[in-house]
PDB file of C-alpha atoms in Angstrom:
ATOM      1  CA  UNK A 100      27.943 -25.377  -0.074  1.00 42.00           C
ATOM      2  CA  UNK A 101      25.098 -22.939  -0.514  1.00 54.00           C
ATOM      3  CA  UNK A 102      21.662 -24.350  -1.086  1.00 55.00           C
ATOM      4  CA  UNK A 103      20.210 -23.770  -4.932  1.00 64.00           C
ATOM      5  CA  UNK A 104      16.470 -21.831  -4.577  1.00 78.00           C
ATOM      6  CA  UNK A 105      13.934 -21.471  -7.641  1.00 87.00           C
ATOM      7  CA  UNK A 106      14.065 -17.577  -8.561  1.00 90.00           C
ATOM      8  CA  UNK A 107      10.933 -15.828  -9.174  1.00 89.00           C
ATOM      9  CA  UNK A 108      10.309 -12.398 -10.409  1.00 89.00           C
ATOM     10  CA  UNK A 109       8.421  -9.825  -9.202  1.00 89.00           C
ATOM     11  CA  UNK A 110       5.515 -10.923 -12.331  1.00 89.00           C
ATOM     12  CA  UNK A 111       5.249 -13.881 -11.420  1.00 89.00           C
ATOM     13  CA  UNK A 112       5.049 -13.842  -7.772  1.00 88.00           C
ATOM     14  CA  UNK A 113       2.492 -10.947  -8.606  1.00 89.00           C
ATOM     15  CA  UNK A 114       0.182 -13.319 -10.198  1.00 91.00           C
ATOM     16  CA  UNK A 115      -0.328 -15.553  -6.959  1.00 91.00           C
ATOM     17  CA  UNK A 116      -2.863 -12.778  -5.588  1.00 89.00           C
ATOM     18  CA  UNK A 117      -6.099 -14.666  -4.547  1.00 90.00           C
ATOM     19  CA  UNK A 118      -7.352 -16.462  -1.878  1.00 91.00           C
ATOM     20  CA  UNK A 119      -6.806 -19.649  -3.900  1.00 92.00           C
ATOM     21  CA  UNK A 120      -3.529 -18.978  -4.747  1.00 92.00           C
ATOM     22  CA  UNK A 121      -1.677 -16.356  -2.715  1.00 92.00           C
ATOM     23  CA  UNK A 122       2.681 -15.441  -2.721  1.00 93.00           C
ATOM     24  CA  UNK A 123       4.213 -12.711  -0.577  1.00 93.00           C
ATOM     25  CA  UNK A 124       7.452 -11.149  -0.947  1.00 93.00           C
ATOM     26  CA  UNK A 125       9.529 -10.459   1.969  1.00 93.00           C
ATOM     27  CA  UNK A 126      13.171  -9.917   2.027  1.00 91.00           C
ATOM     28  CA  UNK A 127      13.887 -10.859  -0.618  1.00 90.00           C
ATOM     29  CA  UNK A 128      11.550 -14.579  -0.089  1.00 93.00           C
ATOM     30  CA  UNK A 129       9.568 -15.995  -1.796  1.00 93.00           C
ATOM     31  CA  UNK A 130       6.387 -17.043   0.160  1.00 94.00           C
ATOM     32  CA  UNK A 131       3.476 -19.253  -0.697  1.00 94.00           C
ATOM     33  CA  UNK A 132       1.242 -18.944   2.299  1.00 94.00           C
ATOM     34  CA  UNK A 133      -1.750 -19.970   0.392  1.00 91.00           C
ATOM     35  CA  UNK A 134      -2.452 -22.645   3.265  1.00 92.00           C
ATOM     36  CA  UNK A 135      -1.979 -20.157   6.180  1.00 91.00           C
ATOM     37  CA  UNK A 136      -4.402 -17.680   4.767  1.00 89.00           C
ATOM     38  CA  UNK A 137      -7.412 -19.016   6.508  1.00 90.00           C
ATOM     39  CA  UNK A 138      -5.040 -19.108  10.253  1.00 91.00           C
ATOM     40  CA  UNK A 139      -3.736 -16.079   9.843  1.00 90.00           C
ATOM     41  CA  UNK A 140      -4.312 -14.331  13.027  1.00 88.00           C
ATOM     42  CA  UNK A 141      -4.931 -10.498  11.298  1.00 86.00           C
ATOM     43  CA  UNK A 142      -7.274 -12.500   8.599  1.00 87.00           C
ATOM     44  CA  UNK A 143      -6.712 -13.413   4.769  1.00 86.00           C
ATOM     45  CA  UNK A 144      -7.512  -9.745   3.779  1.00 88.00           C
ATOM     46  CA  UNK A 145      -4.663  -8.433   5.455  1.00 88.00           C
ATOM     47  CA  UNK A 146      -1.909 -10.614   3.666  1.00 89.00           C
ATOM     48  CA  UNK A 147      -3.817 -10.324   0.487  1.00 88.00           C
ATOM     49  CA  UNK A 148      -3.008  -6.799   0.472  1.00 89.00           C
ATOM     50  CA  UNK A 149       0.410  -7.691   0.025  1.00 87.00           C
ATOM     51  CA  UNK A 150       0.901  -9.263  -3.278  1.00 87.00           C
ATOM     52  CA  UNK A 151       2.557  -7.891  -5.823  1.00 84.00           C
ATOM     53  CA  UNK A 152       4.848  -6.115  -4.118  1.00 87.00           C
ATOM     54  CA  UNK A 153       7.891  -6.002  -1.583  1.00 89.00           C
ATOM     55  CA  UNK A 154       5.679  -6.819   1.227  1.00 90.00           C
ATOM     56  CA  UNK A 155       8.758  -6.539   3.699  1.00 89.00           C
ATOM     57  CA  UNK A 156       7.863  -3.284   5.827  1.00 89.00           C
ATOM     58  CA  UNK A 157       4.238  -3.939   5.924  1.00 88.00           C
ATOM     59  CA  UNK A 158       5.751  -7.471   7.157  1.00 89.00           C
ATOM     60  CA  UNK A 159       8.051  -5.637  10.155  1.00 88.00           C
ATOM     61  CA  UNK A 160       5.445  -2.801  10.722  1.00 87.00           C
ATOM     62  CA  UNK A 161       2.837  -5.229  12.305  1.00 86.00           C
ATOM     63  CA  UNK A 162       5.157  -6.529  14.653  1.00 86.00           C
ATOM     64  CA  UNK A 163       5.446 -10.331  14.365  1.00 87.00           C
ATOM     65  CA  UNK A 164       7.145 -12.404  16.923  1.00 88.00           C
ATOM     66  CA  UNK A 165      10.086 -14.527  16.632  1.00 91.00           C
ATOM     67  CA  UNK A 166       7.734 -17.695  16.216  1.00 90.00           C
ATOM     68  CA  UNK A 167       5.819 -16.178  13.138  1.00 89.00           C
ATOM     69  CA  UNK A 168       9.471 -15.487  11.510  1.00 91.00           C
ATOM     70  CA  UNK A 169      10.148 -19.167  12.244  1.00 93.00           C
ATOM     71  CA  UNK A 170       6.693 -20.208  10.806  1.00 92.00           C
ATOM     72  CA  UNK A 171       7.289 -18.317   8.213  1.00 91.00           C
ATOM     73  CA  UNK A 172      10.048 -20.277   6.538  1.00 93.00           C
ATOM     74  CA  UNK A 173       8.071 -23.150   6.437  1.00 94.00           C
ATOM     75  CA  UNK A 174       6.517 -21.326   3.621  1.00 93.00           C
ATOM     76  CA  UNK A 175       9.682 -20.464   1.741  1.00 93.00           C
ATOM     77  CA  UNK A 176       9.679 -21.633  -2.295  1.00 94.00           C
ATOM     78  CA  UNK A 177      12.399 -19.758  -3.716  1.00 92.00           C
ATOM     79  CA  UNK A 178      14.192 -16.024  -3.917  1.00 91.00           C
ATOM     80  CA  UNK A 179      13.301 -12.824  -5.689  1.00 87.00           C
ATOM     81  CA  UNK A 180      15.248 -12.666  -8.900  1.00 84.00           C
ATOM     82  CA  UNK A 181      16.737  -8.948  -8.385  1.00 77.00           C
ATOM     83  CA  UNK A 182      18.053  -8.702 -11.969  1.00 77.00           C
ATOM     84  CA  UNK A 183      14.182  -8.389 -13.388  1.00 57.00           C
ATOM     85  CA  UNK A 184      12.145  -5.113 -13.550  1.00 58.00           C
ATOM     86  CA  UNK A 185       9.786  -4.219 -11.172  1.00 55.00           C
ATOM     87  CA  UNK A 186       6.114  -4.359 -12.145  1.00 50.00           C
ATOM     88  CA  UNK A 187       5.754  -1.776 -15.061  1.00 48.00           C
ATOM     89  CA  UNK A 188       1.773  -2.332 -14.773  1.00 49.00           C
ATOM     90  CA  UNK A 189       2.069  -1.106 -11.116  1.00 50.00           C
ATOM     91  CA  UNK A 190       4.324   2.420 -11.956  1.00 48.00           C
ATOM     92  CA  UNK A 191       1.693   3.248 -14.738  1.00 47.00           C
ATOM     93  CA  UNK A 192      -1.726   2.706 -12.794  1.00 48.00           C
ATOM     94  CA  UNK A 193      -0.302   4.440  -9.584  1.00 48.00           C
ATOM     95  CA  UNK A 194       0.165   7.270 -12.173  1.00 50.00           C
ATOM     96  CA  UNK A 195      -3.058   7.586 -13.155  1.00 50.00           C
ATOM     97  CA  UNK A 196      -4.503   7.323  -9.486  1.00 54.00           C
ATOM     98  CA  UNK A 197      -2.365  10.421  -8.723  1.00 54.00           C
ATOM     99  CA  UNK A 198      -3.825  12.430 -11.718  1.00 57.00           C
ATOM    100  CA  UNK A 199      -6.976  11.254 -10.388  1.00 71.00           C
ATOM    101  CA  UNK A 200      -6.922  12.204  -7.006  1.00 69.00           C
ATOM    102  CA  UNK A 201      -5.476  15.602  -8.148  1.00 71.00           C
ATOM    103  CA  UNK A 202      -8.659  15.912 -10.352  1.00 75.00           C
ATOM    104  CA  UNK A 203     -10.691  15.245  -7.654  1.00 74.00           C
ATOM    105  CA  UNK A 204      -9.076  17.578  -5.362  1.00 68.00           C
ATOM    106  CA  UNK A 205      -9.645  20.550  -8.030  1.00 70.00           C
ATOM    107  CA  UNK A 206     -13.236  19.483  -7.837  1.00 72.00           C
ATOM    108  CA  UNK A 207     -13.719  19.650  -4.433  1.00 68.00           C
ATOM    109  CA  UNK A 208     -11.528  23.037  -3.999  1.00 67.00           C
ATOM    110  CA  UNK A 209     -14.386  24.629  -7.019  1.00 67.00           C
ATOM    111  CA  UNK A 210     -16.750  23.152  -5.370  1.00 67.00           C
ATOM    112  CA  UNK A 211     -16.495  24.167  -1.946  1.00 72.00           C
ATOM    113  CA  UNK A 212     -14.067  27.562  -2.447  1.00 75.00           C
ATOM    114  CA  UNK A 213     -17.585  29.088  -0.617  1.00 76.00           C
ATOM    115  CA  UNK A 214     -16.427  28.326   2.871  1.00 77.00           C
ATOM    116  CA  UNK A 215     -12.948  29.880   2.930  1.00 80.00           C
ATOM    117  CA  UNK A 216     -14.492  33.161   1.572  1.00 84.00           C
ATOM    118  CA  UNK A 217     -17.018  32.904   4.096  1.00 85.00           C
ATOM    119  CA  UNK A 218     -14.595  32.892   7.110  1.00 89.00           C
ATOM    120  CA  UNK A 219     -12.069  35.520   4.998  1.00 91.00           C
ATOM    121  CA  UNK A 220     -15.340  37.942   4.852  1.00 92.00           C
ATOM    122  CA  UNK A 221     -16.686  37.281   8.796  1.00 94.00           C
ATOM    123  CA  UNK A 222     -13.146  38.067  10.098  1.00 94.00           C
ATOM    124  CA  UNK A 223     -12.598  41.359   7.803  1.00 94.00           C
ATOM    125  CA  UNK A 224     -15.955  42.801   9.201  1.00 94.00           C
ATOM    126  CA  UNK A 225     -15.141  41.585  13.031  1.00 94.00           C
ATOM    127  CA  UNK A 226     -12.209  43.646  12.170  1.00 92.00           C
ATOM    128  CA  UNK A 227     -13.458  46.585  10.830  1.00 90.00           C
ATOM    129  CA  UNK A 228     -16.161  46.553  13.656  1.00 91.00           C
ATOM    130  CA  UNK A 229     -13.381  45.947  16.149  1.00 89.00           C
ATOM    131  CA  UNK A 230     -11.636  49.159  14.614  1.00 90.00           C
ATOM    132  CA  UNK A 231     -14.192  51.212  14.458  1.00 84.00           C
ATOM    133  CA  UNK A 232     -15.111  50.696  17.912  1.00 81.00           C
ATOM    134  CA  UNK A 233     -11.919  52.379  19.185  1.00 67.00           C
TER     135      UNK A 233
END
């Protein structure tokens, strides 16, 4: 008989995103590892960085052992509720960081279009010195 588990969505697990309070999402887990912050062995700021999202690959990526999947479960408080929306607030603001790094790469290109005409120029008179030499 399978086991019944709260389901949380993506919001709400989202909210838990301090040091005080702090859920992480990993395969599709629910993880309240608010008392393991201060043991964690790559520090509190690493696993912060992971809420509010599928923290899964940043999860495999770092390369935990078999014991740390283990420990892990100890934390378990319910599943991911697949059939809700991912974080709408999340899509728009990594919108406007794109249009703003885009901006800023305009800025610097206006800003420093000096150097690229500088090496164009050097290497047409190297090669109309080179030329003329012969």
């Amino acid at each position: 008989m399978p086991t019944l588990t709260k389901l949380y969505t993506m919001q709400e697990a989202a909210q838990h995103n301090t040091k005080d309070d702090c859920w992480i999402v990993i395969d599709g887990k629910v993880y309240d590892v608010t008392s393991y912050l201060d043991e964690h062995p790559g520090g509190d700021d690493v696993v912060l960085e992971s809420t509010g999202k599928d923290a899964t690959d940043d999860f495999e990526d770092a390369g935990h052992s078999k014991s740390a999947k283990v420990l892990l479960q100890s934390f378990c408080i319910g599943e991911l509720d697949t059939s809700s929306p991912i974080i709408p607030e999340l899509e728009i603001s990594s919108k406007k960081e794109a249009v703003k790094y885009s901006e800023k790469l305009m800025d610097l290109t206006k800003q420093y279009w000096t150097i690229p005409v500088a090496i164009v120029g050097i290497s047409v008179v190297v090669g109309f010195l080179y030329l003329h030499k012969k």
